[in-house]
Amino acid sequence: MNAVSPQKDFLLSVEGLTVSFDGFKAVNDLSFYIDENEIRVIIGPNGAGKTTVLDLICGRTKATSGSIRFRDTELTSLKEHQIVHQGVGRKFQNPSIYEELTVFENLELSFPRGRNVFGALAFRRDAEVRDRVEEIAGMVFLHNQLHTPAAILSHGQKQWLEIGMLLIQDPTLLMLDEPVAGMSVGERLKTAELLHTIIKDRSVIVIEHDMKFVEDIAHRVTVMHQGKVLSDGSMTHVQNDPKVVEVYLGH
Amino acid sequence: MNAMSNPFFTRSGWLYLAILAAILLVVFPLALDPFRLNLVGKYLTYAFVALGLVLCWGHGGILSLGQGVFFGLGGYCMAMFLKLEASSPENTAIQSTPGIPDFMDWNQVTALPWWWEPFRSLPFALFAVIAVPVIFAFIIGFAMFTRRVGGVYFAIITQAVAAILTILIIGQQGYTGGVNGITDLRTLLGWDIRTNDAKTILYFVCAGLLIASLLLSQAVHVSKFGRLLIAIRDKEDRVRFSGYNVAAFKIFVFCFAAALAAIGGAMFTLQVGFMSPSFVGIVPSIEMVIFAAVGGRLSLFGAIYGTLLVNYAKTSFSESFPELWLFAMGGLFIAVVMAFPDGIAGLYNRYLAPHIARLLGTMRKRDAEGHSLANPAE
Ligand SMILES: Nc1ncnc2c1ncn2[C@@H]1O[C@H](COP(=O)(O)OP(=O)(O)OP(=O)(O)O)[C@@H](O)[C@H]1O
Ligand SMILES: [Mg+2]
């Protein structure tokens, strides 16, 4: 590789990323790097641009400028489903599941096989699929709900189901947007436990407001404000950063 | 464990299939005179369109108000073959240019256009019946779905396509037969299709193809593709960010629906003996959506019964009050959409199916839990 380049082998390198919505820069010249097997938490006030960053990485929003490299692949030029095939999984802020299908069917559709039209027509529900669906359902506490329509799950269970739908794809980079929002205390504890088991062998980006939860899981924290990185480092570092206290943690 | 093996049909599904086959293949042919049977055969050609709409619109959420285009293209491809056979030099000896279709001669066309030429071959014509509409659907689908045009915008564009094609057919009357369409069709490889016997045989071909199309649609519905359609209707983004190219799935189901509509169109031409632009445009396209809506847009069986019922009502009603039919149709559609969004099949599933299930001794817990939402065809 280029000797002048400062980059080592990061899993994800975001550099100079900018997106402008009619002149409003929701993300402004943002750069950050994620290591293999790193858990990164992004925090920041409402409207800081956190969700937009995930939208940019997964291809939902097209960047105005800048680059997003995932291993050796430039993601900004790929289509959404191609980015998924590279190994990037994304959970949405509001639980996004197929309400009219059962938990089993939700997980099955996320199983990474038969992803093109004819593959889907020829797809067979074999033992491999069944075992994997049951394994994942067990991890996300839904093994007793396999044949329940997803619509009647509780809010927390829906969040877990969506996490399960990502896990079954075994992504290299998992991006979670406020996974514990709207959960009860008990559900939060279980989710923290779930995150600890699923972070093995993969990198995770989590957006979260719940500071206790952040402290519990983060390796490193990035604080965003007005589309830029305000502070970056360990939890103790950012908690004691006066800029962060002023715009975010102070209130 | 039964719930997990995802059968082609449930036990009651097989029963419904047997009942439908008995009605179409035994009851109607025994109970109806050849004229009425031919009329039912004509209704059944619309049921092909309704089947496609169940998958495309009911399950996939893609409302097409232009299915008449594909019905018409299929019908015209068939009609072109039959017309050429009816226009042999002997049959058309009195024309100024013998050997070309009569309407061409009337319009001072003196040679068969090159694109009519291949339609002298039956295998080519049968291939074109499916291929022309599917290619056309592919072009529309590709242009719209890769640009993420959906919902109302897509519906309006399909309407526009239906309107444009109608105008084109009417305008090019030297090549298409214009507003009268392609008429006076006589024989298929020498076999006179106008006799009562031929019409009865064509009825059975039509009913058989319809049942085959139902089975094919059911195969799509129970495959993972079928569940993906429901997922796309429900949460398109989640499907996309699970690694699927959503546009490709939409294009496929749109082409599939077009192919079914085209088979219906070709069978229409054969049974009714002509094809005209009045089956291509906006009004017939909307009527076809109403057939599916009344039957139940989620149910393949419902679509067939809905088509039969609405058409029966249309025939009886418009015999006595022709000018009121359009209003009645509009009223019916609004009533169905407002009060029974799942149509006849929805009412059946709600009020009758539980009793039938009990009678059959197959209390399937899955249905009681509301699974019929996703598998309403069963
Ligand atoms: N598609 C869009 N068009 C226009 N503006 C947008 C779009 N998406 C996001 N924005 C704006 O960009 C800014 C950043 O939004 P974003 O959702 O990324 O914030 P966030 O940090 O995730 O906030 P929250 O904590 O409330 O979820 C907001 O002001 C938002 O209104
Ligand atoms: Mg957000």
XYZ file of C-alpha atoms and ligand atoms in Angstrom:
661
model
C 0.000 0.000 0.000
C 0.930 3.640 -0.254
C 3.727 4.347 2.213
C 2.572 7.900 2.930
C -0.874 6.701 3.884
C -1.329 6.862 7.631
C -3.799 4.000 7.640
C -3.038 0.667 9.144
C -5.387 -2.230 8.549
C -8.593 -0.770 9.833
C -11.821 -2.604 9.179
C -13.609 0.624 8.359
C -12.047 3.949 7.401
C -14.356 6.925 7.068
C -12.551 9.958 5.691
C -13.748 13.456 4.925
C -17.340 12.261 4.802
C -19.834 15.007 4.049
C -23.509 14.964 3.174
C -25.536 18.011 2.537
C -29.336 18.134 2.469
C -30.208 21.254 0.490
C -27.154 23.029 1.832
C -27.549 21.765 5.405
C -24.539 19.628 6.245
C -25.902 16.877 8.474
C -22.468 15.233 8.381
C -19.548 17.559 7.838
C -16.027 16.419 6.912
C -16.213 13.494 9.299
C -13.346 11.036 9.708
C -13.052 8.047 12.007
C -11.648 4.520 11.954
C -12.928 1.246 13.327
C -10.594 -1.625 14.171
C -11.293 -5.295 13.707
C -13.287 -6.588 16.698
C -13.797 -3.143 18.121
C -16.942 -1.967 19.872
C -17.432 1.673 19.100
C -20.214 3.718 20.618
C -21.321 6.946 18.995
C -23.084 9.412 21.245
C -24.227 12.966 20.764
C -27.220 15.250 21.117
C -30.363 14.836 19.004
C -29.785 15.830 15.428
C -26.011 15.471 15.706
C -25.937 13.321 12.591
C -25.412 9.890 14.183
C -28.151 8.081 12.277
C -27.068 9.828 9.096
C -23.565 8.365 9.484
C -25.026 4.854 9.569
C -27.234 5.726 6.586
C -24.120 6.741 4.685
C -22.168 3.617 5.565
C -24.978 1.244 4.590
C -25.738 3.151 1.384
C -29.169 4.444 2.308
C -27.976 8.004 1.806
C -25.420 8.937 -0.836
C -22.442 10.948 0.389
C -21.842 14.373 -1.116
C -18.092 13.807 -0.755
C -15.612 11.714 1.171
C -14.851 8.034 1.299
C -15.922 4.981 3.261
C -13.523 2.066 2.926
C -14.472 -1.330 4.272
C -11.337 -3.481 4.203
C -10.305 -2.925 0.574
C -13.681 -1.965 -0.789
C -14.990 1.518 -1.343
C -18.584 1.397 -0.121
C -19.772 4.740 -1.467
C -20.017 3.346 -4.992
C -21.915 0.164 -4.063
C -25.653 -0.498 -3.948
C -27.300 -1.228 -0.600
C -27.568 -4.982 -1.061
C -23.967 -5.182 -2.267
C -22.822 -3.435 0.899
C -24.718 -6.068 2.897
C -22.939 -8.792 0.908
C -19.607 -7.213 1.906
C -20.505 -7.991 5.511
C -22.139 -4.829 6.833
C -25.379 -5.242 8.799
C -27.524 -2.427 10.072
C -30.310 -2.182 12.614
C -32.701 0.707 12.290
C -33.640 3.110 15.049
C -37.262 1.959 15.103
C -37.632 -1.797 15.053
C -37.877 -2.742 11.423
C -39.271 -6.246 11.075
C -41.870 -7.984 8.932
C -44.947 -7.660 11.111
C -47.122 -10.008 9.053
C -44.668 -12.879 9.165
C -43.747 -15.100 12.074
C -40.531 -14.833 14.049
C -39.300 -17.938 12.249
C -40.068 -16.468 8.837
C -38.464 -13.146 9.755
C -35.235 -14.915 10.644
C -35.426 -17.267 7.691
C -35.700 -14.389 5.219
C -32.568 -12.923 6.746
C -30.605 -16.174 6.392
C -27.938 -15.413 3.797
C -28.834 -17.931 1.117
C -31.056 -17.664 -1.963
C -30.726 -13.906 -2.133
C -31.458 -13.510 -5.826
C -34.813 -14.059 -7.533
C -34.244 -17.626 -8.658
C -32.404 -18.519 -5.490
C -35.449 -17.374 -3.538
C -37.790 -19.409 -5.727
C -35.668 -22.537 -5.294
C -34.909 -21.987 -1.592
C -35.566 -25.024 0.600
C -36.121 -24.879 4.312
C -33.583 -27.559 5.169
C -32.080 -28.657 8.457
C -29.260 -26.119 8.193
C -31.734 -23.241 7.967
C -33.908 -24.591 10.743
C -31.002 -25.172 13.100
C -29.553 -21.751 12.475
C -32.934 -20.024 12.933
C -33.450 -21.889 16.202
C -29.944 -21.090 17.377
C -30.390 -17.373 16.699
C -33.895 -17.323 18.167
C -32.370 -18.779 21.332
C -29.725 -16.045 21.437
C -32.293 -13.264 21.155
C -34.644 -14.792 23.747
C -37.367 -15.695 21.247
C -37.094 -19.494 21.109
C -40.618 -19.846 22.517
C -42.070 -17.390 20.035
C -40.867 -18.959 16.792
C -44.354 -19.222 15.320
C -45.739 -16.023 16.755
C -46.569 -13.308 14.214
C -43.992 -10.586 14.720
C -46.747 -7.957 14.974
C -47.767 -9.125 18.442
C -44.286 -9.122 19.994
C -43.496 -6.491 22.624
C -41.397 -3.514 21.600
C -38.315 -4.960 23.243
C -38.841 -8.330 21.579
C -39.107 -6.609 18.214
C -35.759 -4.959 18.835
C -34.275 -8.347 19.671
C -35.829 -9.917 16.611
C -34.221 -7.323 14.389
C -30.876 -7.895 16.079
C -31.398 -11.615 15.442
C -32.154 -10.927 11.789
C -28.748 -9.267 11.531
C -26.925 -11.935 13.516
C -28.145 -14.702 11.262
C -26.252 -12.958 8.451
C -23.074 -13.089 10.549
C -21.918 -9.597 9.516
C -18.317 -8.463 9.995
C -19.499 -5.010 10.941
C -22.739 -4.679 12.863
C -24.327 -1.265 13.235
C -27.012 -0.771 15.885
C -29.027 2.421 16.154
C -30.269 2.857 19.726
C -30.857 -0.829 20.413
C -32.191 -0.312 23.947
C -34.430 2.677 23.252
C -37.891 2.068 24.634
C -36.855 -1.012 26.598
C -37.682 -1.781 30.196
C -34.842 -2.024 32.725
C -34.992 -5.798 32.634
C -34.881 -5.837 28.850
C -31.916 -3.468 28.867
C -29.916 -5.794 31.070
C -30.687 -8.733 28.817
C -29.757 -6.692 25.750
C -26.410 -5.714 27.287
C -25.788 -9.384 27.960
C -26.798 -10.186 24.372
C -24.417 -7.587 23.004
C -21.569 -9.032 25.010
C -22.125 -12.427 23.391
C -22.570 -11.154 19.839
C -19.560 -8.855 19.731
C -17.122 -11.739 19.580
C -15.369 -11.930 16.227
C -16.930 -8.857 14.769
C -16.856 -5.091 14.971
C -19.865 -3.198 16.213
C -20.918 0.419 15.980
C -23.623 1.311 18.484
C -25.482 4.573 18.741
C -26.840 5.045 22.221
C -28.041 7.691 24.621
C -28.138 5.514 27.735
C -24.796 6.321 29.394
C -24.850 3.386 31.785
C -25.279 1.102 28.842
C -22.493 2.870 26.944
C -20.098 2.535 29.857
C -20.882 -1.128 30.052
C -20.069 -2.033 26.459
C -17.874 0.585 24.784
C -14.214 0.089 23.934
C -14.064 3.571 22.572
C -16.538 6.409 22.321
C -16.983 8.970 19.568
C -18.975 12.063 20.441
C -20.678 13.775 17.517
C -21.999 17.289 17.409
C -23.365 19.168 14.403
C -22.114 16.579 11.979
C -18.540 16.565 13.284
C -16.483 14.611 15.794
C -16.422 16.592 19.001
C -14.337 14.179 21.002
C -13.036 10.686 20.638
C -11.412 8.217 23.029
C -12.100 6.102 26.078
C -15.249 6.605 28.085
C -13.351 8.366 30.895
C -11.608 10.579 28.382
C -14.773 11.844 26.734
C -16.651 12.131 30.022
C -14.032 14.524 31.286
C -13.729 16.479 28.059
C -15.122 19.967 28.809
C -16.481 20.349 25.269
C -18.521 17.182 25.675
C -19.798 18.177 29.078
C -20.909 21.481 27.646
C -22.901 20.239 24.631
C -24.074 16.836 25.721
C -23.430 15.335 29.105
C -24.027 18.582 30.970
C -27.783 18.335 30.578
C -43.553 -29.644 13.254
C -46.127 -29.639 10.475
C -46.203 -25.870 10.525
C -42.515 -25.819 9.724
C -42.504 -27.947 6.626
C -44.454 -25.329 4.686
C -46.720 -27.577 2.601
C -47.704 -26.675 -0.922
C -51.310 -26.589 0.196
C -52.785 -27.227 3.608
C -55.409 -29.929 3.812
C -58.206 -27.406 3.285
C -56.177 -25.902 0.432
C -56.360 -29.206 -1.447
C -60.082 -29.324 -0.758
C -60.544 -25.832 -2.199
C -58.595 -26.884 -5.262
C -60.795 -29.954 -5.722
C -63.939 -27.848 -5.364
C -62.710 -25.291 -7.855
C -61.702 -27.977 -10.353
C -65.083 -29.664 -9.943
C -66.959 -26.407 -10.516
C -64.926 -25.425 -13.572
C -64.472 -28.826 -15.185
C -67.703 -30.633 -14.237
C -70.483 -28.398 -12.913
C -70.291 -25.577 -15.460
C -69.918 -27.822 -18.514
C -72.869 -29.966 -17.387
C -75.119 -27.142 -16.244
C -74.570 -24.552 -18.953
C -75.440 -24.509 -22.642
C -72.556 -23.882 -25.062
C -73.332 -20.165 -25.295
C -73.281 -19.657 -21.524
C -70.250 -21.878 -21.136
C -68.404 -19.756 -23.660
C -69.404 -16.692 -21.648
C -67.954 -18.233 -18.485
C -64.841 -19.087 -20.476
C -64.527 -15.414 -21.336
C -64.855 -14.475 -17.649
C -62.169 -16.988 -16.793
C -59.702 -15.245 -19.087
C -59.877 -12.239 -16.742
C -59.196 -14.518 -13.792
C -55.660 -15.033 -15.127
C -55.122 -11.305 -14.716
C -56.612 -11.373 -11.230
C -54.264 -14.203 -10.179
C -51.273 -12.116 -11.236
C -52.659 -9.124 -9.375
C -52.924 -11.147 -6.160
C -49.184 -11.792 -6.180
C -48.148 -8.435 -7.575
C -50.557 -6.149 -5.745
C -51.997 -8.156 -2.840
C -48.765 -9.736 -1.700
C -46.118 -7.483 -3.229
C -47.912 -4.178 -2.743
C -47.353 -3.153 -6.375
C -50.639 -1.807 -7.706
C -50.744 -1.927 -11.485
C -53.664 -0.194 -13.136
C -52.411 -1.250 -16.537
C -52.822 -5.014 -16.658
C -55.058 -4.613 -19.686
C -51.879 -3.802 -21.608
C -50.509 -7.298 -21.072
C -53.884 -8.954 -21.531
C -54.218 -7.063 -24.782
C -50.702 -7.743 -26.042
C -51.164 -11.471 -25.415
C -54.528 -11.339 -27.124
C -53.210 -9.401 -30.106
C -50.307 -11.810 -30.634
C -52.817 -14.657 -30.804
C -55.156 -12.644 -33.003
C -52.367 -11.827 -35.481
C -51.734 -15.517 -36.081
C -55.426 -16.307 -36.479
C -55.973 -13.316 -38.726
C -53.167 -14.329 -41.063
C -54.616 -17.812 -41.266
C -58.044 -16.318 -42.048
C -56.534 -14.092 -44.733
C -55.382 -16.732 -47.166
C -55.284 -15.510 -50.796
C -58.401 -17.631 -51.546
C -60.374 -16.098 -48.659
C -59.343 -12.587 -49.619
C -59.484 -12.875 -53.400
C -61.848 -9.897 -53.722
C -59.360 -7.523 -52.040
C -57.149 -5.226 -54.072
C -54.199 -6.937 -52.368
C -55.239 -10.537 -51.659
C -53.458 -12.447 -48.892
C -53.246 -9.616 -46.346
C -55.711 -8.973 -43.498
C -58.887 -7.189 -44.644
C -58.383 -4.097 -42.496
C -54.976 -3.520 -44.081
C -56.540 -3.635 -47.487
C -59.237 -1.160 -46.422
C -56.493 1.183 -45.250
C -54.595 1.048 -48.538
C -51.775 -1.028 -47.078
C -50.455 -3.091 -49.990
C -47.990 -5.449 -48.339
C -47.848 -7.271 -45.033
C -45.605 -5.277 -42.628
C -42.368 -7.146 -41.813
C -43.280 -7.513 -38.144
C -46.477 -9.355 -39.040
C -44.539 -11.898 -41.082
C -43.304 -14.171 -38.215
C -46.887 -14.480 -36.925
C -47.605 -16.917 -39.741
C -45.964 -19.517 -37.507
C -48.034 -20.871 -34.605
C -45.005 -21.730 -32.437
C -43.712 -18.185 -32.914
C -47.119 -16.697 -32.126
C -47.470 -18.771 -28.959
C -43.972 -17.744 -27.918
C -44.818 -14.101 -28.636
C -48.027 -14.342 -26.585
C -45.828 -14.650 -23.496
C -42.608 -12.980 -24.639
C -43.966 -9.681 -25.970
C -45.906 -8.742 -22.809
C -43.128 -9.999 -20.528
C -40.461 -7.989 -22.343
C -42.712 -4.955 -22.216
C -43.347 -5.495 -18.488
C -39.616 -5.931 -17.957
C -38.878 -2.590 -19.602
C -41.518 -0.777 -17.546
C -40.497 -2.595 -14.362
C -36.814 -1.981 -14.909
C -37.322 1.710 -15.630
C -39.593 2.207 -12.620
C -38.350 -0.124 -9.890
C -34.633 0.573 -10.247
C -35.554 4.250 -9.832
C -37.620 3.353 -6.767
C -40.866 4.528 -8.311
C -43.652 2.869 -6.385
C -47.089 3.243 -4.864
C -49.455 5.727 -6.430
C -46.840 6.991 -8.868
C -46.355 3.541 -10.298
C -50.114 3.029 -10.565
C -50.489 6.294 -12.462
C -47.678 5.430 -14.837
C -49.246 2.057 -15.646
C -52.481 3.926 -16.378
C -50.627 6.218 -18.715
C -49.065 3.253 -20.492
C -52.513 1.711 -20.957
C -53.840 4.960 -22.370
C -50.887 5.427 -24.707
C -51.040 1.881 -26.038
C -54.766 2.235 -26.723
C -54.209 5.458 -28.633
C -51.358 3.864 -30.562
C -53.443 0.844 -31.562
C -56.372 2.990 -32.608
C -54.148 5.422 -34.483
C -52.272 2.792 -36.483
C -55.381 1.180 -37.873
C -53.713 0.010 -41.061
C -51.459 -2.248 -39.005
C -53.617 -3.027 -35.974
C -57.212 -2.960 -37.116
C -57.758 0.295 -35.214
C -60.742 0.741 -32.959
C -62.521 -2.355 -34.278
C -59.547 -4.507 -33.435
C -58.696 -7.722 -35.218
C -61.969 -9.395 -36.072
C -63.393 -12.238 -38.109
C -60.991 -14.890 -36.832
C -61.895 -18.327 -38.131
C -59.562 -21.259 -37.812
C -56.601 -22.519 -35.839
C -54.455 -24.699 -38.112
C -57.564 -25.452 -40.117
C -59.737 -26.214 -37.074
C -62.809 -23.978 -37.061
C -62.889 -22.198 -33.672
C -66.359 -20.750 -34.218
C -68.347 -23.958 -33.757
C -69.984 -24.917 -30.462
C -67.783 -27.985 -30.179
C -64.625 -25.954 -30.641
C -65.801 -23.422 -28.084
C -66.464 -26.171 -25.565
C -63.000 -27.619 -26.121
C -61.440 -24.154 -25.805
C -63.362 -23.670 -22.566
C -61.710 -26.777 -21.146
C -58.285 -25.612 -22.355
C -58.903 -22.258 -20.682
C -60.093 -23.786 -17.399
C -57.174 -26.220 -17.418
C -54.650 -23.448 -18.020
C -56.259 -21.395 -15.280
C -55.879 -24.206 -12.769
C -52.276 -24.701 -13.904
C -51.677 -20.966 -13.449
C -53.213 -21.143 -10.005
C -50.838 -23.959 -9.081
C -47.861 -22.062 -10.467
C -48.866 -18.945 -8.536
C -49.277 -21.033 -5.398
C -45.778 -22.436 -5.948
C -44.430 -18.885 -6.058
C -46.516 -17.944 -3.042
C -45.250 -20.768 -0.808
C -41.620 -20.304 -1.854
C -39.306 -17.960 -0.033
C -39.965 -15.565 -2.890
C -43.612 -15.394 -1.807
C -42.683 -14.494 1.748
C -40.203 -11.920 0.466
C -43.023 -10.266 -1.474
C -44.958 -9.815 1.755
C -41.796 -8.577 3.446
C -41.221 -6.053 0.656
C -44.778 -4.780 0.983
C -44.315 -4.522 4.732
C -40.745 -3.135 5.128
C -39.014 -2.622 1.850
C -35.909 -1.125 3.436
C -35.429 -4.033 5.794
C -35.444 -6.403 2.815
C -32.952 -4.241 0.949
C -30.648 -4.030 3.966
C -30.863 -7.781 4.395
C -28.975 -8.138 1.135
C -31.752 -8.405 -1.450
C -31.959 -6.427 -4.639
C -35.570 -5.373 -4.128
C -35.979 -4.003 -7.665
C -35.182 -7.419 -9.183
C -37.918 -9.055 -7.091
C -40.453 -6.433 -8.080
C -39.531 -6.722 -11.749
C -39.937 -10.482 -11.591
C -43.367 -10.449 -9.981
C -44.539 -7.743 -12.366
C -43.366 -9.819 -15.339
C -44.985 -12.921 -13.839
C -48.307 -11.103 -13.537
C -47.898 -9.854 -17.107
C -47.322 -13.400 -18.364
C -50.497 -14.635 -16.657
C -52.483 -11.708 -18.052
C -51.128 -12.509 -21.510
C -52.256 -16.135 -21.337
C -55.693 -14.822 -20.382
C -55.641 -12.448 -23.345
C -54.703 -15.196 -25.790
C -57.470 -17.441 -24.468
C -59.887 -14.525 -24.790
C -59.032 -14.126 -28.460
C -59.481 -17.830 -29.096
C -62.825 -18.102 -27.312
C -64.402 -14.820 -28.261
C -62.985 -14.680 -31.764
C -61.579 -11.165 -31.794
C -59.346 -8.734 -29.898
C -59.784 -4.993 -29.735
C -58.350 -1.938 -27.967
C -61.325 -1.873 -25.623
C -59.591 -4.604 -23.583
C -56.322 -2.709 -23.345
C -57.203 0.681 -21.943
C -57.766 2.300 -18.578
C -61.314 1.091 -17.891
C -60.720 -2.639 -18.433
C -57.460 -2.384 -16.482
C -59.280 -0.908 -13.505
C -62.056 -3.483 -13.819
C -59.450 -6.226 -13.546
C -58.182 -4.733 -10.300
C -61.758 -4.674 -9.023
C -62.155 -8.389 -9.809
C -59.140 -9.147 -7.654
C -60.246 -6.741 -4.920
C -63.749 -8.179 -4.683
C -62.438 -11.735 -4.577
C -59.829 -10.758 -2.043
C -56.521 -9.401 -3.146
C -54.623 -11.720 -0.844
C -56.238 -14.926 -2.028
C -55.558 -16.766 -5.276
C -58.822 -18.721 -5.029
C -60.665 -15.553 -4.087
C -59.404 -13.832 -7.226
C -61.002 -16.491 -9.435
C -64.353 -16.442 -7.646
C -64.317 -12.650 -7.497
C -63.764 -12.444 -11.245
C -66.603 -14.862 -11.956
C -68.995 -13.082 -9.627
C -68.335 -9.543 -10.768
C -68.547 -10.553 -14.407
C -71.765 -12.459 -13.829
C -73.174 -9.401 -12.094
C -71.940 -7.203 -14.905
C -73.609 -9.309 -17.563
C -76.932 -9.557 -15.741
C -76.901 -5.977 -14.595
C -75.842 -4.338 -17.807
C -78.435 -6.295 -19.761
C -81.135 -4.401 -17.866
C -79.407 -1.144 -16.898
C -76.382 -0.692 -19.149
C -75.859 2.952 -18.247
C -75.811 2.210 -14.508
C -73.190 -0.499 -14.589
C -70.169 1.766 -14.262
C -71.673 3.421 -11.205
C -72.529 0.073 -9.682
C -68.987 -1.078 -10.321
C -67.527 2.036 -8.726
C -69.824 1.673 -5.742
C -68.907 -1.967 -5.373
C -65.217 -1.141 -5.389
C -65.559 1.566 -2.768
C -67.690 -0.717 -0.603
C -65.141 -3.501 -0.813
C -62.172 -1.267 -0.097
C -63.865 0.475 2.825
C -65.717 -2.396 4.445
C -64.078 -5.647 3.322
C -60.487 -4.922 2.342
C -59.818 -8.641 2.017
C -62.843 -9.218 -0.186
C -64.877 -12.402 -0.382
C -61.915 -14.501 0.706
C -61.521 -12.336 3.791
C -65.181 -12.806 4.718
C -64.860 -16.514 4.069
C -61.754 -16.833 6.230
C -63.416 -14.929 9.017
C -66.863 -16.489 9.138
C -66.861 -19.778 7.279
C -63.367 -21.221 7.389
C -63.407 -21.930 11.146
C -66.587 -24.011 10.776
C -65.249 -25.862 7.770
C -62.028 -26.558 9.596
C -63.965 -27.993 12.511
C -66.002 -30.129 10.131
C -62.825 -31.399 8.574
C -61.455 -32.144 11.991
C -58.355 -30.216 11.181
C -58.254 -27.507 13.762
C -55.066 -25.914 12.717
C -53.836 -23.804 15.553
C -51.772 -21.755 13.164
C -54.834 -20.279 11.508
C -56.495 -19.547 14.799
C -53.431 -17.563 15.747
C -53.993 -15.320 12.791
C -51.480 -16.876 10.455
C -53.998 -16.626 7.675
C -52.772 -13.053 7.339
C -49.652 -14.248 5.612
C -51.017 -17.369 3.981
C -54.478 -16.299 3.012
C -54.627 -18.505 -0.044
C -54.948 -21.510 2.151
N -32.998 12.787 4.390
C -32.834 13.932 5.063
N -33.199 15.111 4.517
C -33.040 16.269 5.170
N -32.523 16.360 6.399
C -32.138 15.230 7.020
C -32.272 13.955 6.380
N -31.819 13.000 7.232
C -31.417 13.653 8.327
N -31.608 14.988 8.222
C -31.247 15.994 9.215
O -29.921 15.771 9.596
C -29.736 16.021 10.987
C -29.111 14.815 11.637
O -30.083 13.808 11.785
P -29.781 12.387 12.415
O -31.016 11.595 12.301
O -28.561 11.822 11.804
O -29.515 12.751 13.921
P -29.221 11.779 15.145
O -27.887 12.176 15.659
O -29.402 10.375 14.751
O -30.333 12.241 16.165
P -31.217 11.357 17.209
O -30.396 11.227 18.435
O -32.409 12.234 17.443
O -31.555 10.073 16.572
C -31.103 16.369 11.552
O -31.176 17.784 11.670
C -32.053 15.874 10.493
O -33.219 16.673 10.461
Mg -30.823 8.881 15.206
